[in-house]
Amino acid sequence: MNPLQMKFDEVSFAYEKDLVVNKISFGIQPGEFVGIIGPNGSGKSTLLKLLGGVLQGYSGGVYFKDRDIHSLKRNLLARSIAWIPQEHPMVFPFKVLEVVLMGRHPYLSALSLEGEKDHAIASEAMELTQTSQFSGRGFNEISGGEKQRVTIASAITQEPEIMLLDEPTSALDIKFQMQILNILKSLNEEKGITILMAVHDLHLASKFCRRLLLMNEGTVVKDGPPESVLQKEILEDVYDINIKLFPVEEDGSIIIAPEG
């Protein structure tokens, strides 16, 4: 078994007095593709923020390669872990290429500009995400699905070992959902990038993720491959609704629908 790339050790976190992550422990190995699922308010986004070093003030330990995540210098953390939030507000009128090149900031000194190597890495990332065609357009002028692909291109430009994504397909139609998830699958399989993403669509989670963490009320209820996590009794208890499961033989995924 490979050494753990990341580790959560009895981690708890509260916003003021509201406990949203409660004594969670698990490990992530290099190259995994993990989906974090669960009802709204179960702690998925908070878990990702803790993994990315975005939040402090927790109890327990969050480790990257056996080192406390907050002992790492910020530029080293940014080179290792890319955090992609659900929303992408952009106040200033940046061009798409400028947004993608922001992924190179951890490798640059305060006063230096991007060089030939940085532009080459950004160009490759834009080709992978099919965003080269609007590199000169304003980021705020493109669609939601295009913004998500640009943000992923910027994350690729960081050359990270791990990508953390919070609901990367939310509010997108099925075409853009499949585009985004196929890009992530390619990054995972061809570049070996570890992927952890919060996702609501249980069918898509079962189709693309090789491991699922099912959360409820700040705890991990079940952790394992999709077929062991997406069980009727478990899901009905967590989501408090009667459901039907329809296995898809072609790809091994599972369609979940409410009864009645």
PDB file of C-alpha atoms in Angstrom:
ATOM      1  CA  MET A   1       0.000   0.000   0.000  1.00  0.00           C
ATOM      2  CA  ASN A   2       1.271   3.472  -0.896  1.00  0.00           C
ATOM      3  CA  PRO A   3       2.009   5.959   1.894  1.00  0.00           C
ATOM      4  CA  LEU A   4      -0.850   8.362   2.578  1.00  0.00           C
ATOM      5  CA  GLN A   5      -0.843  11.602   0.632  1.00  0.00           C
ATOM      6  CA  MET A   6      -3.283  13.268   3.016  1.00  0.00           C
ATOM      7  CA  LYS A   7      -4.629  12.318   6.419  1.00  0.00           C
ATOM      8  CA  PHE A   8      -7.494  13.509   8.596  1.00  0.00           C
ATOM      9  CA  ASP A   9      -6.984  12.544  12.245  1.00  0.00           C
ATOM     10  CA  GLU A  10      -9.971  13.063  14.584  1.00  0.00           C
ATOM     11  CA  VAL A  11     -10.758  16.431  12.998  1.00  0.00           C
ATOM     12  CA  SER A  12     -13.586  18.583  14.350  1.00  0.00           C
ATOM     13  CA  PHE A  13     -14.581  22.082  13.294  1.00  0.00           C
ATOM     14  CA  ALA A  14     -17.325  24.506  14.299  1.00  0.00           C
ATOM     15  CA  TYR A  15     -18.596  27.817  12.955  1.00  0.00           C
ATOM     16  CA  GLU A  16     -19.046  29.658  16.257  1.00  0.00           C
ATOM     17  CA  LYS A  17     -20.925  26.988  18.274  1.00  0.00           C
ATOM     18  CA  ASP A  18     -22.290  25.044  15.294  1.00  0.00           C
ATOM     19  CA  LEU A  19     -20.269  21.809  14.961  1.00  0.00           C
ATOM     20  CA  VAL A  20     -20.119  20.955  11.254  1.00  0.00           C
ATOM     21  CA  VAL A  21     -17.268  18.401  11.225  1.00  0.00           C
ATOM     22  CA  ASN A  22     -17.199  15.950  14.101  1.00  0.00           C
ATOM     23  CA  LYS A  23     -14.137  13.763  14.828  1.00  0.00           C
ATOM     24  CA  ILE A  24     -13.532  12.612  11.253  1.00  0.00           C
ATOM     25  CA  SER A  25     -10.571  10.372  10.403  1.00  0.00           C
ATOM     26  CA  PHE A  26      -9.562   9.017   6.979  1.00  0.00           C
ATOM     27  CA  GLY A  27      -6.590   8.846   4.627  1.00  0.00           C
ATOM     28  CA  ILE A  28      -6.092   9.603   0.937  1.00  0.00           C
ATOM     29  CA  GLN A  29      -3.587   7.735  -1.209  1.00  0.00           C
ATOM     30  CA  PRO A  30      -1.901   9.260  -4.287  1.00  0.00           C
ATOM     31  CA  GLY A  31      -3.958   9.000  -7.471  1.00  0.00           C
ATOM     32  CA  GLU A  32      -7.343   8.433  -5.868  1.00  0.00           C
ATOM     33  CA  PHE A  33     -10.569   9.873  -7.309  1.00  0.00           C
ATOM     34  CA  VAL A  34     -12.843  10.490  -4.328  1.00  0.00           C
ATOM     35  CA  GLY A  35     -16.375  11.841  -4.275  1.00  0.00           C
ATOM     36  CA  ILE A  36     -17.736  13.441  -1.111  1.00  0.00           C
ATOM     37  CA  ILE A  37     -21.514  13.031  -1.017  1.00  0.00           C
ATOM     38  CA  GLY A  38     -24.303  13.719   1.449  1.00  0.00           C
ATOM     39  CA  PRO A  39     -27.292  15.992   2.110  1.00  0.00           C
ATOM     40  CA  ASN A  40     -27.073  19.770   2.175  1.00  0.00           C
ATOM     41  CA  GLY A  41     -25.417  20.943   5.380  1.00  0.00           C
ATOM     42  CA  SER A  42     -23.675  17.631   6.028  1.00  0.00           C
ATOM     43  CA  GLY A  43     -20.198  19.236   6.061  1.00  0.00           C
ATOM     44  CA  LYS A  44     -18.900  18.467   2.549  1.00  0.00           C
ATOM     45  CA  SER A  45     -17.664  21.963   1.690  1.00  0.00           C
ATOM     46  CA  THR A  46     -16.148  22.464   5.127  1.00  0.00           C
ATOM     47  CA  LEU A  47     -14.290  19.165   4.828  1.00  0.00           C
ATOM     48  CA  LEU A  48     -12.740  20.288   1.519  1.00  0.00           C
ATOM     49  CA  LYS A  49     -11.744  23.664   2.972  1.00  0.00           C
ATOM     50  CA  LEU A  50     -10.018  21.920   5.869  1.00  0.00           C
ATOM     51  CA  LEU A  51      -8.161  19.642   3.450  1.00  0.00           C
ATOM     52  CA  GLY A  52      -7.043  22.670   1.442  1.00  0.00           C
ATOM     53  CA  GLY A  53      -5.784  24.600   4.447  1.00  0.00           C
ATOM     54  CA  VAL A  54      -8.442  27.265   3.889  1.00  0.00           C
ATOM     55  CA  LEU A  55      -9.834  27.002   7.438  1.00  0.00           C
ATOM     56  CA  GLN A  56      -8.074  27.126  10.770  1.00  0.00           C
ATOM     57  CA  GLY A  57      -9.300  26.768  14.350  1.00  0.00           C
ATOM     58  CA  TYR A  58     -10.061  23.037  14.147  1.00  0.00           C
ATOM     59  CA  SER A  59      -9.144  20.276  16.570  1.00  0.00           C
ATOM     60  CA  GLY A  60      -7.305  17.135  15.501  1.00  0.00           C
ATOM     61  CA  GLY A  61      -4.777  16.964  12.683  1.00  0.00           C
ATOM     62  CA  VAL A  62      -4.773  17.550   8.929  1.00  0.00           C
ATOM     63  CA  TYR A  63      -1.610  16.215   7.290  1.00  0.00           C
ATOM     64  CA  PHE A  64      -0.067  16.381   3.827  1.00  0.00           C
ATOM     65  CA  LYS A  65       2.636  13.738   3.404  1.00  0.00           C
ATOM     66  CA  ASP A  66       2.883  13.364   7.207  1.00  0.00           C
ATOM     67  CA  ARG A  67       3.361  17.114   7.730  1.00  0.00           C
ATOM     68  CA  ASP A  68       0.815  19.309   9.478  1.00  0.00           C
ATOM     69  CA  ILE A  69      -0.800  21.295   6.685  1.00  0.00           C
ATOM     70  CA  HIS A  70      -0.388  24.588   8.530  1.00  0.00           C
ATOM     71  CA  SER A  71       3.334  24.016   9.029  1.00  0.00           C
ATOM     72  CA  LEU A  72       3.832  24.234   5.254  1.00  0.00           C
ATOM     73  CA  LYS A  73       4.778  27.523   3.626  1.00  0.00           C
ATOM     74  CA  ARG A  74       1.879  29.001   1.682  1.00  0.00           C
ATOM     75  CA  ASN A  75       3.619  28.826  -1.694  1.00  0.00           C
ATOM     76  CA  LEU A  76       4.525  25.152  -1.156  1.00  0.00           C
ATOM     77  CA  LEU A  77       0.937  24.387  -0.170  1.00  0.00           C
ATOM     78  CA  ALA A  78      -0.309  26.221  -3.278  1.00  0.00           C
ATOM     79  CA  ARG A  79       2.048  24.210  -5.487  1.00  0.00           C
ATOM     80  CA  SER A  80       0.795  20.955  -3.971  1.00  0.00           C
ATOM     81  CA  ILE A  81      -2.954  21.471  -3.507  1.00  0.00           C
ATOM     82  CA  ALA A  82      -5.351  23.329  -5.824  1.00  0.00           C
ATOM     83  CA  TRP A  83      -8.631  24.500  -4.269  1.00  0.00           C
ATOM     84  CA  ILE A  84     -11.528  25.159  -6.655  1.00  0.00           C
ATOM     85  CA  PRO A  85     -14.569  26.697  -4.910  1.00  0.00           C
ATOM     86  CA  GLN A  86     -18.153  26.497  -6.095  1.00  0.00           C
ATOM     87  CA  GLU A  87     -18.405  30.178  -7.005  1.00  0.00           C
ATOM     88  CA  HIS A  88     -15.894  32.220  -9.022  1.00  0.00           C
ATOM     89  CA  PRO A  89     -16.565  35.913  -8.379  1.00  0.00           C
ATOM     90  CA  MET A  90     -14.189  38.146 -10.313  1.00  0.00           C
ATOM     91  CA  VAL A  91     -14.379  41.860  -9.512  1.00  0.00           C
ATOM     92  CA  PHE A  92     -11.651  43.039 -11.877  1.00  0.00           C
ATOM     93  CA  PRO A  93     -12.043  42.619 -15.666  1.00  0.00           C
ATOM     94  CA  PHE A  94      -9.390  39.930 -16.146  1.00  0.00           C
ATOM     95  CA  LYS A  95      -9.013  38.154 -19.464  1.00  0.00           C
ATOM     96  CA  VAL A  96      -9.332  34.372 -19.500  1.00  0.00           C
ATOM     97  CA  LEU A  97      -5.598  33.899 -20.149  1.00  0.00           C
ATOM     98  CA  GLU A  98      -4.777  36.142 -17.188  1.00  0.00           C
ATOM     99  CA  VAL A  99      -6.976  34.001 -14.925  1.00  0.00           C
ATOM    100  CA  VAL A 100      -5.271  30.812 -16.105  1.00  0.00           C
ATOM    101  CA  LEU A 101      -1.813  32.328 -15.575  1.00  0.00           C
ATOM    102  CA  MET A 102      -2.763  33.102 -11.955  1.00  0.00           C
ATOM    103  CA  GLY A 103      -2.055  29.421 -11.346  1.00  0.00           C
ATOM    104  CA  ARG A 104       1.659  30.188 -11.786  1.00  0.00           C
ATOM    105  CA  HIS A 105       1.800  32.710  -8.908  1.00  0.00           C
ATOM    106  CA  PRO A 106       3.177  30.169  -6.372  1.00  0.00           C
ATOM    107  CA  TYR A 107       6.242  29.764  -8.611  1.00  0.00           C
ATOM    108  CA  LEU A 108       6.948  33.478  -9.100  1.00  0.00           C
ATOM    109  CA  SER A 109       8.617  36.023  -6.861  1.00  0.00           C
ATOM    110  CA  ALA A 110       6.695  39.123  -5.840  1.00  0.00           C
ATOM    111  CA  LEU A 111       8.019  41.320  -8.659  1.00  0.00           C
ATOM    112  CA  SER A 112       8.584  38.785 -11.456  1.00  0.00           C
ATOM    113  CA  LEU A 113       6.374  38.271 -14.504  1.00  0.00           C
ATOM    114  CA  GLU A 114       5.336  35.042 -16.197  1.00  0.00           C
ATOM    115  CA  GLY A 115       7.964  33.706 -18.577  1.00  0.00           C
ATOM    116  CA  GLU A 116       7.974  31.413 -21.591  1.00  0.00           C
ATOM    117  CA  LYS A 117       7.711  28.271 -19.442  1.00  0.00           C
ATOM    118  CA  ASP A 118       4.711  29.651 -17.541  1.00  0.00           C
ATOM    119  CA  HIS A 119       2.901  30.524 -20.773  1.00  0.00           C
ATOM    120  CA  ALA A 120       3.664  27.067 -22.204  1.00  0.00           C
ATOM    121  CA  ILE A 121       2.185  25.366 -19.114  1.00  0.00           C
ATOM    122  CA  ALA A 122      -0.886  27.615 -19.275  1.00  0.00           C
ATOM    123  CA  SER A 123      -1.290  26.900 -22.990  1.00  0.00           C
ATOM    124  CA  GLU A 124      -1.240  23.137 -22.381  1.00  0.00           C
ATOM    125  CA  ALA A 125      -3.785  23.505 -19.562  1.00  0.00           C
ATOM    126  CA  MET A 126      -6.106  25.460 -21.837  1.00  0.00           C
ATOM    127  CA  GLU A 127      -5.831  22.844 -24.546  1.00  0.00           C
ATOM    128  CA  LEU A 128      -6.711  20.123 -22.016  1.00  0.00           C
ATOM    129  CA  THR A 129      -9.777  22.052 -20.878  1.00  0.00           C
ATOM    130  CA  GLN A 130     -10.761  23.248 -24.367  1.00  0.00           C
ATOM    131  CA  THR A 131     -10.584  26.907 -23.347  1.00  0.00           C
ATOM    132  CA  SER A 132      -7.924  28.188 -25.768  1.00  0.00           C
ATOM    133  CA  GLN A 133     -10.556  29.590 -28.132  1.00  0.00           C
ATOM    134  CA  PHE A 134     -11.637  32.298 -25.695  1.00  0.00           C
ATOM    135  CA  SER A 135      -8.286  33.126 -24.086  1.00  0.00           C
ATOM    136  CA  GLY A 136      -8.660  36.803 -25.028  1.00  0.00           C
ATOM    137  CA  ARG A 137     -12.225  37.203 -23.757  1.00  0.00           C
ATOM    138  CA  GLY A 138     -13.154  38.649 -20.391  1.00  0.00           C
ATOM    139  CA  PHE A 139     -13.664  36.043 -17.689  1.00  0.00           C
ATOM    140  CA  ASN A 140     -16.969  37.634 -16.687  1.00  0.00           C
ATOM    141  CA  GLU A 141     -18.204  37.471 -20.297  1.00  0.00           C
ATOM    142  CA  ILE A 142     -18.189  33.677 -20.618  1.00  0.00           C
ATOM    143  CA  SER A 143     -20.774  31.101 -19.498  1.00  0.00           C
ATOM    144  CA  GLY A 144     -20.838  29.218 -16.199  1.00  0.00           C
ATOM    145  CA  GLY A 145     -19.570  26.012 -17.761  1.00  0.00           C
ATOM    146  CA  GLU A 146     -16.783  27.878 -19.529  1.00  0.00           C
ATOM    147  CA  LYS A 147     -15.812  29.633 -16.276  1.00  0.00           C
ATOM    148  CA  GLN A 148     -15.567  26.271 -14.547  1.00  0.00           C
ATOM    149  CA  ARG A 149     -13.268  24.926 -17.269  1.00  0.00           C
ATOM    150  CA  VAL A 150     -11.112  28.071 -17.090  1.00  0.00           C
ATOM    151  CA  THR A 151     -10.839  27.731 -13.319  1.00  0.00           C
ATOM    152  CA  ILE A 152      -9.768  24.100 -13.716  1.00  0.00           C
ATOM    153  CA  ALA A 153      -7.209  25.227 -16.326  1.00  0.00           C
ATOM    154  CA  SER A 154      -5.823  27.689 -13.777  1.00  0.00           C
ATOM    155  CA  ALA A 155      -5.623  24.877 -11.214  1.00  0.00           C
ATOM    156  CA  ILE A 156      -3.809  22.628 -13.708  1.00  0.00           C
ATOM    157  CA  THR A 157      -1.350  25.465 -14.301  1.00  0.00           C
ATOM    158  CA  GLN A 158      -0.448  25.241 -10.601  1.00  0.00           C
ATOM    159  CA  GLU A 159       0.885  21.722 -11.387  1.00  0.00           C
ATOM    160  CA  PRO A 160      -0.680  20.386  -8.179  1.00  0.00           C
ATOM    161  CA  GLU A 161      -0.579  16.886  -6.764  1.00  0.00           C
ATOM    162  CA  ILE A 162      -4.140  17.209  -5.452  1.00  0.00           C
ATOM    163  CA  MET A 163      -7.225  19.022  -6.743  1.00  0.00           C
ATOM    164  CA  LEU A 164     -10.107  19.812  -4.359  1.00  0.00           C
ATOM    165  CA  LEU A 165     -13.359  20.798  -6.052  1.00  0.00           C
ATOM    166  CA  ASP A 166     -16.561  21.965  -4.380  1.00  0.00           C
ATOM    167  CA  GLU A 167     -19.568  20.997  -6.519  1.00  0.00           C
ATOM    168  CA  PRO A 168     -17.768  21.470  -9.875  1.00  0.00           C
ATOM    169  CA  THR A 169     -20.895  20.575 -11.857  1.00  0.00           C
ATOM    170  CA  SER A 170     -23.521  22.505  -9.883  1.00  0.00           C
ATOM    171  CA  ALA A 171     -25.943  24.596 -11.981  1.00  0.00           C
ATOM    172  CA  LEU A 172     -24.531  23.168 -15.223  1.00  0.00           C
ATOM    173  CA  ASP A 173     -26.498  21.279 -17.858  1.00  0.00           C
ATOM    174  CA  ILE A 174     -25.664  17.638 -18.517  1.00  0.00           C
ATOM    175  CA  LYS A 175     -23.356  18.454 -21.473  1.00  0.00           C
ATOM    176  CA  PHE A 176     -21.126  20.705 -19.362  1.00  0.00           C
ATOM    177  CA  GLN A 177     -21.312  18.289 -16.419  1.00  0.00           C
ATOM    178  CA  MET A 178     -19.918  15.514 -18.582  1.00  0.00           C
ATOM    179  CA  GLN A 179     -17.247  17.816 -20.046  1.00  0.00           C
ATOM    180  CA  ILE A 180     -16.008  18.823 -16.592  1.00  0.00           C
ATOM    181  CA  LEU A 181     -16.033  15.288 -15.177  1.00  0.00           C
ATOM    182  CA  ASN A 182     -14.306  13.815 -18.213  1.00  0.00           C
ATOM    183  CA  ILE A 183     -11.579  16.467 -17.871  1.00  0.00           C
ATOM    184  CA  LEU A 184     -11.118  15.493 -14.222  1.00  0.00           C
ATOM    185  CA  LYS A 185     -11.042  11.809 -15.145  1.00  0.00           C
ATOM    186  CA  SER A 186      -8.337  12.501 -17.727  1.00  0.00           C
ATOM    187  CA  LEU A 187      -6.249  14.504 -15.227  1.00  0.00           C
ATOM    188  CA  ASN A 188      -6.554  11.679 -12.726  1.00  0.00           C
ATOM    189  CA  GLU A 189      -5.744   8.829 -15.100  1.00  0.00           C
ATOM    190  CA  GLU A 190      -3.171  10.475 -17.374  1.00  0.00           C
ATOM    191  CA  LYS A 191      -1.423  12.938 -15.044  1.00  0.00           C
ATOM    192  CA  GLY A 192      -1.924  11.078 -11.771  1.00  0.00           C
ATOM    193  CA  ILE A 193      -3.548  14.049 -10.022  1.00  0.00           C
ATOM    194  CA  THR A 194      -5.494  13.067  -6.922  1.00  0.00           C
ATOM    195  CA  ILE A 195      -9.086  14.316  -7.170  1.00  0.00           C
ATOM    196  CA  LEU A 196     -11.437  15.001  -4.267  1.00  0.00           C
ATOM    197  CA  MET A 197     -14.753  16.613  -5.086  1.00  0.00           C
ATOM    198  CA  ALA A 198     -18.021  17.326  -3.342  1.00  0.00           C
ATOM    199  CA  VAL A 199     -20.886  16.264  -5.587  1.00  0.00           C
ATOM    200  CA  HIS A 200     -24.682  16.102  -5.240  1.00  0.00           C
ATOM    201  CA  ASP A 201     -25.508  13.894  -8.228  1.00  0.00           C
ATOM    202  CA  LEU A 202     -25.145  10.356  -6.893  1.00  0.00           C
ATOM    203  CA  HIS A 203     -25.301   8.781 -10.358  1.00  0.00           C
ATOM    204  CA  LEU A 204     -22.411  10.904 -11.631  1.00  0.00           C
ATOM    205  CA  ALA A 205     -20.519  10.195  -8.401  1.00  0.00           C
ATOM    206  CA  SER A 206     -20.882   6.458  -8.989  1.00  0.00           C
ATOM    207  CA  LYS A 207     -19.915   6.836 -12.652  1.00  0.00           C
ATOM    208  CA  PHE A 208     -16.658   8.782 -12.171  1.00  0.00           C
ATOM    209  CA  CYS A 209     -15.441   8.282  -8.589  1.00  0.00           C
ATOM    210  CA  ARG A 210     -13.665   5.147  -7.472  1.00  0.00           C
ATOM    211  CA  ARG A 211     -14.282   5.917  -3.801  1.00  0.00           C
ATOM    212  CA  LEU A 212     -17.083   7.724  -2.002  1.00  0.00           C
ATOM    213  CA  LEU A 213     -17.262   9.362   1.418  1.00  0.00           C
ATOM    214  CA  LEU A 214     -20.903   9.616   2.490  1.00  0.00           C
ATOM    215  CA  MET A 215     -21.363  12.390   5.056  1.00  0.00           C
ATOM    216  CA  ASN A 216     -24.263  13.226   7.335  1.00  0.00           C
ATOM    217  CA  GLU A 217     -24.427  15.710  10.200  1.00  0.00           C
ATOM    218  CA  GLY A 218     -20.675  16.285  10.177  1.00  0.00           C
ATOM    219  CA  THR A 219     -19.565  12.661  10.232  1.00  0.00           C
ATOM    220  CA  VAL A 220     -18.561  10.076   7.623  1.00  0.00           C
ATOM    221  CA  VAL A 221     -21.338   7.495   7.580  1.00  0.00           C
ATOM    222  CA  LYS A 222     -19.779   5.209   4.959  1.00  0.00           C
ATOM    223  CA  ASP A 223     -16.445   5.133   3.124  1.00  0.00           C
ATOM    224  CA  GLY A 224     -15.702   2.798   0.237  1.00  0.00           C
ATOM    225  CA  PRO A 225     -16.260   2.015  -3.451  1.00  0.00           C
ATOM    226  CA  PRO A 226     -19.560   3.284  -4.905  1.00  0.00           C
ATOM    227  CA  GLU A 227     -21.254  -0.106  -4.905  1.00  0.00           C
ATOM    228  CA  SER A 228     -20.717  -0.497  -1.158  1.00  0.00           C
ATOM    229  CA  VAL A 229     -21.711   3.081  -0.252  1.00  0.00           C
ATOM    230  CA  LEU A 230     -24.753   3.493  -2.498  1.00  0.00           C
ATOM    231  CA  GLN A 231     -26.917   0.959  -0.726  1.00  0.00           C
ATOM    232  CA  LYS A 232     -30.676   1.452  -0.485  1.00  0.00           C
ATOM    233  CA  GLU A 233     -30.906   1.197   3.310  1.00  0.00           C
ATOM    234  CA  ILE A 234     -27.944   3.493   3.924  1.00  0.00           C
ATOM    235  CA  LEU A 235     -29.125   6.188   1.511  1.00  0.00           C
ATOM    236  CA  GLU A 236     -32.721   6.087   2.762  1.00  0.00           C
ATOM    237  CA  ASP A 237     -31.504   6.604   6.311  1.00  0.00           C
ATOM    238  CA  VAL A 238     -29.153   9.474   5.418  1.00  0.00           C
ATOM    239  CA  TYR A 239     -31.415  11.306   2.955  1.00  0.00           C
ATOM    240  CA  ASP A 240     -34.665  10.446   4.784  1.00  0.00           C
ATOM    241  CA  ILE A 241     -36.482   9.417   1.612  1.00  0.00           C
ATOM    242  CA  ASN A 242     -37.534   6.135   0.016  1.00  0.00           C
ATOM    243  CA  ILE A 243     -35.513   5.398  -3.116  1.00  0.00           C
ATOM    244  CA  LYS A 244     -35.011   2.911  -5.910  1.00  0.00           C
ATOM    245  CA  LEU A 245     -31.606   1.870  -7.277  1.00  0.00           C
ATOM    246  CA  PHE A 246     -31.017   1.003 -10.937  1.00  0.00           C
ATOM    247  CA  PRO A 247     -27.569  -0.469 -11.720  1.00  0.00           C
ATOM    248  CA  VAL A 248     -26.212   0.411 -15.175  1.00  0.00           C
ATOM    249  CA  GLU A 249     -24.477  -2.666 -16.584  1.00  0.00           C
ATOM    250  CA  GLU A 250     -22.545  -0.783 -19.277  1.00  0.00           C
ATOM    251  CA  ASP A 251     -20.369   1.217 -16.896  1.00  0.00           C
ATOM    252  CA  GLY A 252     -21.165  -0.109 -13.416  1.00  0.00           C
ATOM    253  CA  SER A 253     -22.747   3.155 -12.306  1.00  0.00           C
ATOM    254  CA  ILE A 254     -25.947   3.374 -10.257  1.00  0.00           C
ATOM    255  CA  ILE A 255     -29.003   5.524 -10.952  1.00  0.00           C
ATOM    256  CA  ILE A 256     -30.875   6.577  -7.804  1.00  0.00           C
ATOM    257  CA  ALA A 257     -34.499   7.741  -8.011  1.00  0.00           C
ATOM    258  CA  PRO A 258     -37.124   8.556  -5.365  1.00  0.00           C
ATOM    259  CA  GLU A 259     -39.965   6.099  -4.928  1.00  0.00           C
ATOM    260  CA  GLY A 260     -43.505   7.147  -5.685  1.00  0.00           C
TER     261      GLY A 260
END
